[in-house]
Short mmCIF file of C-alpha atoms in Angstrom, two decimals:
data_model
loop_
_atom_site.label_atom_id
_atom_site.label_comp_id
_atom_site.label_asym_id
_atom_site.label_seq_id
_atom_site.Cartn_x
_atom_site.Cartn_y
_atom_site.Cartn_z
CA ALA A 1 101.29 14.24 -9.43
CA TYR A 2 104.12 15.77 -7.38
CA THR A 3 103.41 13.52 -4.41
CA VAL A 4 103.35 10.39 -6.56
CA TYR A 5 106.58 11.27 -8.38
CA LYS A 6 108.34 12.15 -5.13
CA ARG A 7 107.45 8.71 -3.78
CA TYR A 8 108.60 7.12 -7.06
CA LEU A 9 112.02 8.79 -6.74
CA GLN A 10 112.22 7.62 -3.14
CA ARG A 11 111.65 4.01 -4.22
CA LEU A 12 114.10 4.45 -7.09
CA ASN A 13 116.77 5.60 -4.65
CA GLU A 14 116.13 2.53 -2.53
CA VAL A 15 116.32 -0.02 -5.35
CA MET A 16 119.17 1.32 -7.52
CA PRO A 17 121.97 0.10 -5.19
CA VAL A 18 120.32 -3.35 -5.26
CA VAL A 19 120.21 -3.32 -9.06
CA HIS A 20 123.92 -2.53 -9.39
CA GLU A 21 124.73 -5.16 -6.76
CA LEU A 22 122.80 -7.79 -8.74
CA ILE A 23 124.54 -6.81 -11.97
CA ASP A 24 127.88 -7.71 -10.32
CA ALA A 25 126.53 -10.88 -8.65
CA PRO A 26 126.98 -14.38 -10.16
CA HIS A 27 123.90 -16.03 -11.68
CA ASP A 28 122.95 -19.70 -11.83
CA TYR A 29 121.91 -20.50 -15.40
CA ASN A 30 121.11 -24.14 -14.62
CA VAL A 31 118.00 -23.25 -12.61
CA GLU A 32 114.69 -23.19 -14.50
CA GLU A 33 112.90 -19.97 -13.59
CA TYR A 34 109.99 -17.90 -14.86
CA LEU A 35 109.66 -14.12 -15.12
CA GLU A 36 106.26 -12.55 -15.81
CA SER A 37 106.62 -9.92 -18.54
CA ASP A 38 103.05 -8.58 -18.63
CA ALA A 39 103.06 -5.58 -16.29
CA LYS A 40 99.28 -5.73 -15.87
CA SER A 41 99.53 -9.28 -14.50
CA ILE A 42 102.23 -8.52 -11.91
CA PRO A 43 101.01 -7.72 -8.38
CA TYR A 44 102.96 -5.32 -6.20
CA ALA A 45 105.88 -6.91 -4.35
CA LYS A 46 104.94 -7.74 -0.74
CA ASN A 47 108.36 -6.89 0.65
CA MET A 48 111.93 -5.98 -0.32
CA ASP A 49 112.98 -9.63 -0.62
CA GLU A 50 110.32 -10.28 -3.26
CA LEU A 51 111.23 -7.08 -5.12
CA ARG A 52 114.90 -8.00 -5.00
CA ASP A 53 114.15 -11.43 -6.48
CA ARG A 54 112.23 -9.86 -9.36
CA TRP A 55 115.18 -7.61 -10.12
CA ARG A 56 117.52 -10.61 -9.91
CA LYS A 57 115.50 -12.41 -12.58
CA THR A 58 115.31 -9.28 -14.70
CA ILE A 59 119.09 -8.81 -14.62
CA LYS A 60 119.61 -12.53 -15.27
CA LEU A 61 117.34 -12.33 -18.33
CA SER A 62 119.41 -9.38 -19.63
CA TYR A 63 122.56 -11.49 -19.36
CA LEU A 64 120.88 -14.43 -21.11
CA SER A 65 119.62 -12.20 -23.93
CA ALA A 66 123.11 -10.74 -24.37
CA ARG A 67 124.63 -14.23 -24.44
CA ALA A 68 122.17 -15.22 -27.15
CA ASP A 69 123.45 -12.26 -29.19
CA GLY A 70 127.04 -13.37 -28.69
CA ASP A 71 128.06 -10.74 -26.14
CA LYS A 72 130.48 -11.57 -23.33
CA ASP A 73 129.38 -11.23 -19.70
CA GLU A 74 131.93 -8.50 -18.92
CA GLU A 75 130.67 -6.41 -21.83
CA THR A 76 127.08 -6.96 -20.71
CA LYS A 77 127.93 -5.99 -17.13
CA GLU A 78 129.36 -2.67 -18.28
CA LYS A 79 126.34 -1.99 -20.51
CA LEU A 80 123.87 -2.80 -17.73
CA HIS A 81 125.61 -0.52 -15.23
CA LYS A 82 125.57 2.25 -17.83
CA ARG A 83 121.92 1.61 -18.72
CA TYR A 84 120.67 1.93 -15.15
CA ARG A 85 122.91 4.89 -14.31
CA THR A 86 121.43 6.71 -17.30
CA TYR A 87 117.91 5.63 -16.35
CA TYR A 88 118.37 6.98 -12.82
CA LYS A 89 119.84 10.29 -14.04
CA ASN A 90 117.00 10.85 -16.49
CA ARG A 91 114.31 10.18 -13.90
CA SER A 92 115.95 12.23 -11.16
CA GLN A 93 116.38 15.24 -13.47
CA THR A 94 112.69 15.47 -14.41
CA ASP A 95 111.58 19.06 -13.79
CA VAL A 96 108.15 20.37 -12.79
CA TYR A 97 107.19 21.23 -16.38
CA GLU A 98 107.98 17.71 -17.61
CA LEU A 99 106.09 16.21 -14.69
CA LEU A 100 103.07 18.39 -15.42
CA GLU A 101 103.25 17.32 -19.07
CA MET A 102 103.27 13.62 -18.12
CA TYR A 103 100.34 14.04 -15.73
CA LEU A 104 98.12 16.18 -17.97
CA THR A 105 98.88 14.08 -21.06
CA ALA A 106 97.84 10.96 -19.16
CA LEU A 107 94.65 12.77 -18.13
CA THR A 108 93.76 14.09 -21.59
CA SER A 109 94.67 10.80 -23.30
CA SER A 110 92.18 8.96 -21.09
CA LEU A 111 89.46 11.24 -22.48
CA ASP A 112 90.64 11.62 -26.09
CA PRO A 113 93.56 9.78 -27.74
CA HIS A 114 94.28 12.79 -29.98
CA THR A 115 94.64 15.35 -27.20
CA ASN A 116 97.74 15.94 -25.10
CA TYR A 117 99.46 18.68 -23.16
CA MET A 118 102.84 20.13 -24.15
CA ALA A 119 105.22 21.75 -21.72
CA PRO A 120 106.71 25.07 -22.98
CA ARG A 121 109.93 23.43 -24.21
CA GLU A 122 108.09 20.61 -25.98
CA LYS A 123 105.71 23.16 -27.55
CA ALA A 124 108.71 25.15 -28.84
CA ASN A 125 110.19 21.98 -30.37
CA PHE A 126 106.84 21.15 -31.96
CA ASP A 127 106.53 24.63 -33.47
CA MET A 128 110.09 24.37 -34.79
CA HIS A 129 109.36 21.09 -36.59
CA ILE A 130 106.10 22.44 -37.99
CA SER A 131 107.81 25.58 -39.34
CA LEU A 132 110.72 23.45 -40.64
CA LYS A 133 113.15 26.08 -39.33
CA LEU A 134 115.73 25.79 -36.57
CA LYS A 135 117.69 28.63 -34.99
CA GLY A 136 121.03 27.32 -33.82
CA ILE A 137 124.23 25.72 -35.09
CA GLY A 138 122.67 22.75 -36.89
CA ALA A 139 123.84 19.76 -34.89
CA THR A 140 121.95 16.80 -33.47
CA LEU A 141 123.14 15.71 -30.01
CA ARG A 142 122.73 12.55 -27.96
CA ALA A 143 123.39 11.67 -24.34
CA ASP A 144 125.93 8.95 -23.56
CA ASP A 145 126.31 8.06 -19.86
CA GLY A 146 126.26 11.69 -18.75
CA SER A 147 128.24 13.02 -21.71
CA THR A 148 126.89 15.02 -24.67
CA ILE A 149 127.97 13.65 -28.04
CA VAL A 150 127.51 15.15 -31.52
CA GLU A 151 125.42 12.64 -33.43
CA MET A 152 124.88 14.48 -36.72
CA ILE A 153 125.84 17.73 -38.44
CA VAL A 154 122.95 19.21 -40.44
CA PRO A 155 124.12 19.82 -44.04
CA GLY A 156 124.24 23.53 -44.81
CA GLY A 157 123.95 24.52 -41.15
CA ALA A 158 126.23 26.85 -39.22
CA ALA A 159 128.35 24.03 -37.78
CA ASP A 160 128.66 22.42 -41.21
CA LYS A 161 129.84 25.67 -42.79
CA ASP A 162 132.24 26.33 -39.91
CA GLY A 163 133.74 22.87 -40.44
CA ARG A 164 135.42 22.32 -37.07
CA LEU A 165 132.74 20.42 -35.12
CA LYS A 166 132.68 16.71 -36.05
CA VAL A 167 130.35 13.77 -35.49
CA GLY A 168 131.50 11.92 -32.36
CA ASP A 169 132.97 15.00 -30.66
CA GLU A 170 132.02 15.47 -27.01
CA ILE A 171 130.59 18.82 -25.94
CA VAL A 172 131.93 19.46 -22.44
CA ALA A 173 130.76 23.06 -21.88
CA VAL A 174 128.75 25.84 -23.53
CA GLY A 175 129.43 29.56 -23.26
CA GLN A 176 127.61 32.63 -24.55
CA GLU A 177 128.87 35.75 -26.28
CA ASP A 178 128.10 37.93 -23.23
CA GLY A 179 131.29 36.73 -21.56
CA SER A 180 129.59 34.80 -18.76
CA PRO A 181 131.40 31.64 -17.54
CA ALA A 182 130.85 28.56 -19.68
CA VAL A 183 128.47 25.97 -18.23
CA GLU A 184 129.81 22.43 -17.89
CA THR A 185 127.50 19.87 -19.52
CA GLN A 186 128.56 16.66 -17.74
CA ASP A 187 125.45 14.87 -16.38
CA MET A 188 123.22 17.64 -17.75
CA LYS A 189 119.96 16.72 -19.47
CA ILE A 190 120.35 16.73 -23.23
CA ASP A 191 117.38 19.13 -23.60
CA ASP A 192 119.15 21.66 -21.34
CA VAL A 193 122.34 21.43 -23.41
CA VAL A 194 120.33 21.95 -26.61
CA SER A 195 118.58 24.99 -25.08
CA MET A 196 121.94 26.62 -24.30
CA ILE A 197 123.22 26.05 -27.82
CA ARG A 198 120.10 27.27 -29.60
CA GLY A 199 119.49 30.99 -29.96
CA GLU A 200 118.65 33.83 -32.28
CA ALA A 201 120.29 33.89 -35.69
CA GLY A 202 123.34 36.14 -35.75
CA THR A 203 124.31 35.56 -32.11
CA LYS A 204 127.37 33.53 -31.18
CA VAL A 205 127.82 30.48 -28.97
CA LYS A 206 131.09 29.05 -27.67
CA ILE A 207 131.21 25.26 -27.85
CA HIS A 208 133.87 23.65 -25.64
CA VAL A 209 134.76 20.37 -27.31
CA LYS A 210 136.77 17.24 -26.58
CA PRO A 211 137.50 16.03 -30.13
CA LYS A 212 136.78 12.42 -30.97
CA ALA A 213 140.08 12.33 -32.85
CA GLY A 214 141.91 13.16 -29.61
CA GLY A 215 144.01 16.11 -28.57
CA GLU A 216 143.42 19.05 -26.28
CA ARG A 217 140.07 20.60 -25.43
CA GLN A 218 138.98 23.09 -28.09
CA ILE A 219 136.65 26.10 -28.08
CA TYR A 220 134.68 26.72 -31.27
CA GLU A 221 132.84 30.04 -31.52
CA ILE A 222 130.02 29.53 -34.00
CA THR A 223 127.49 32.09 -35.21
CA ARG A 224 123.95 30.76 -34.98
CA ALA A 225 121.80 30.79 -38.11
CA VAL A 226 118.36 29.82 -39.36
CA ILE A 227 118.51 26.28 -40.67
CA LYS A 228 115.81 24.91 -42.94
CA LEU A 229 114.79 21.35 -42.15
CA GLU A 230 113.76 20.53 -45.69
CA ASP A 231 114.24 16.79 -45.19
CA SER A 232 111.52 16.90 -42.54
CA ALA A 233 108.92 18.37 -44.87
CA ALA A 234 105.97 16.36 -46.15
CA GLN A 235 106.63 15.03 -49.65
CA SER A 236 104.26 13.72 -52.29
CA GLU A 237 104.51 11.88 -55.55
CA ILE A 238 102.16 10.40 -58.15
CA ILE A 239 103.27 6.92 -59.18
CA GLU A 240 102.02 5.53 -62.49
CA ARG A 241 102.08 1.76 -62.94
CA GLY A 242 100.33 -0.84 -65.08
CA GLN A 243 97.55 -0.17 -67.57
CA LYS A 244 93.79 0.11 -67.35
CA ALA A 245 91.35 -1.24 -69.94
CA ASP A 246 91.22 2.18 -71.61
CA GLY A 247 95.02 2.21 -71.96
CA THR A 248 95.76 4.77 -69.24
CA PRO A 249 98.08 3.83 -66.33
CA TYR A 250 96.95 3.27 -62.76
CA ARG A 251 97.87 6.30 -60.65
CA VAL A 252 98.75 5.99 -56.96
CA GLY A 253 99.22 8.98 -54.68
CA TYR A 254 102.16 8.61 -52.27
CA ILE A 255 102.65 10.95 -49.29
CA LYS A 256 105.67 10.73 -46.97
CA LEU A 257 105.46 12.34 -43.51
CA PRO A 258 108.96 12.18 -41.96
CA LYS A 259 107.89 14.17 -38.89
CA ARG A 260 104.78 14.26 -36.76
#
């Protein structure tokens, strides 16, 4: 697994400059071309020229799809550069635990579709969702071209009660209450940022924020708490509709499973 992934990263390093070059290159939309989309039907490229041509068609298709949606080429160019920069960062930051998870899950899935392997971090996330309890500040984060953005504030959570952190704010660094230097989050994996912010209830975390509304960089010290994820719980309801011959209604059992 390590040997294969190392070779994959090597090839990724070789092709990424070509991809960005092709994003900036002009494309001829008057030529009728075909791009095979079924991965199982595509043979390996014989050389770099053939691989480059496949990427050219792939980028061209992205531009055509964007045009069909009404987007301008300059907007599409920026989005494509961002897409592949993010793709490269995510792949290059894969750690040994994540790689082991990918490999062993592929192995177990080939034997049984209901069996997979969880790395320690993924297992902790799974246990958290099962228990419907989260220890942290109660904020959902997302990655945006190397930056960490607040996507949602959990109602009733520590951040919500504190009131200063807002949706759309950028988290630029995270510090702990032990006085150690804050860790900058630019280009950091979103899972690593989340791990620094989570912690035992009652402890404090210092969130360095660039507000969406503008202004100077702020530091919000928030006390972590246990947050109940009640919206993620399984819910059930008996729905009564219509009427049977004996006069009683038809009863349908409805179960909603928001989380796995």
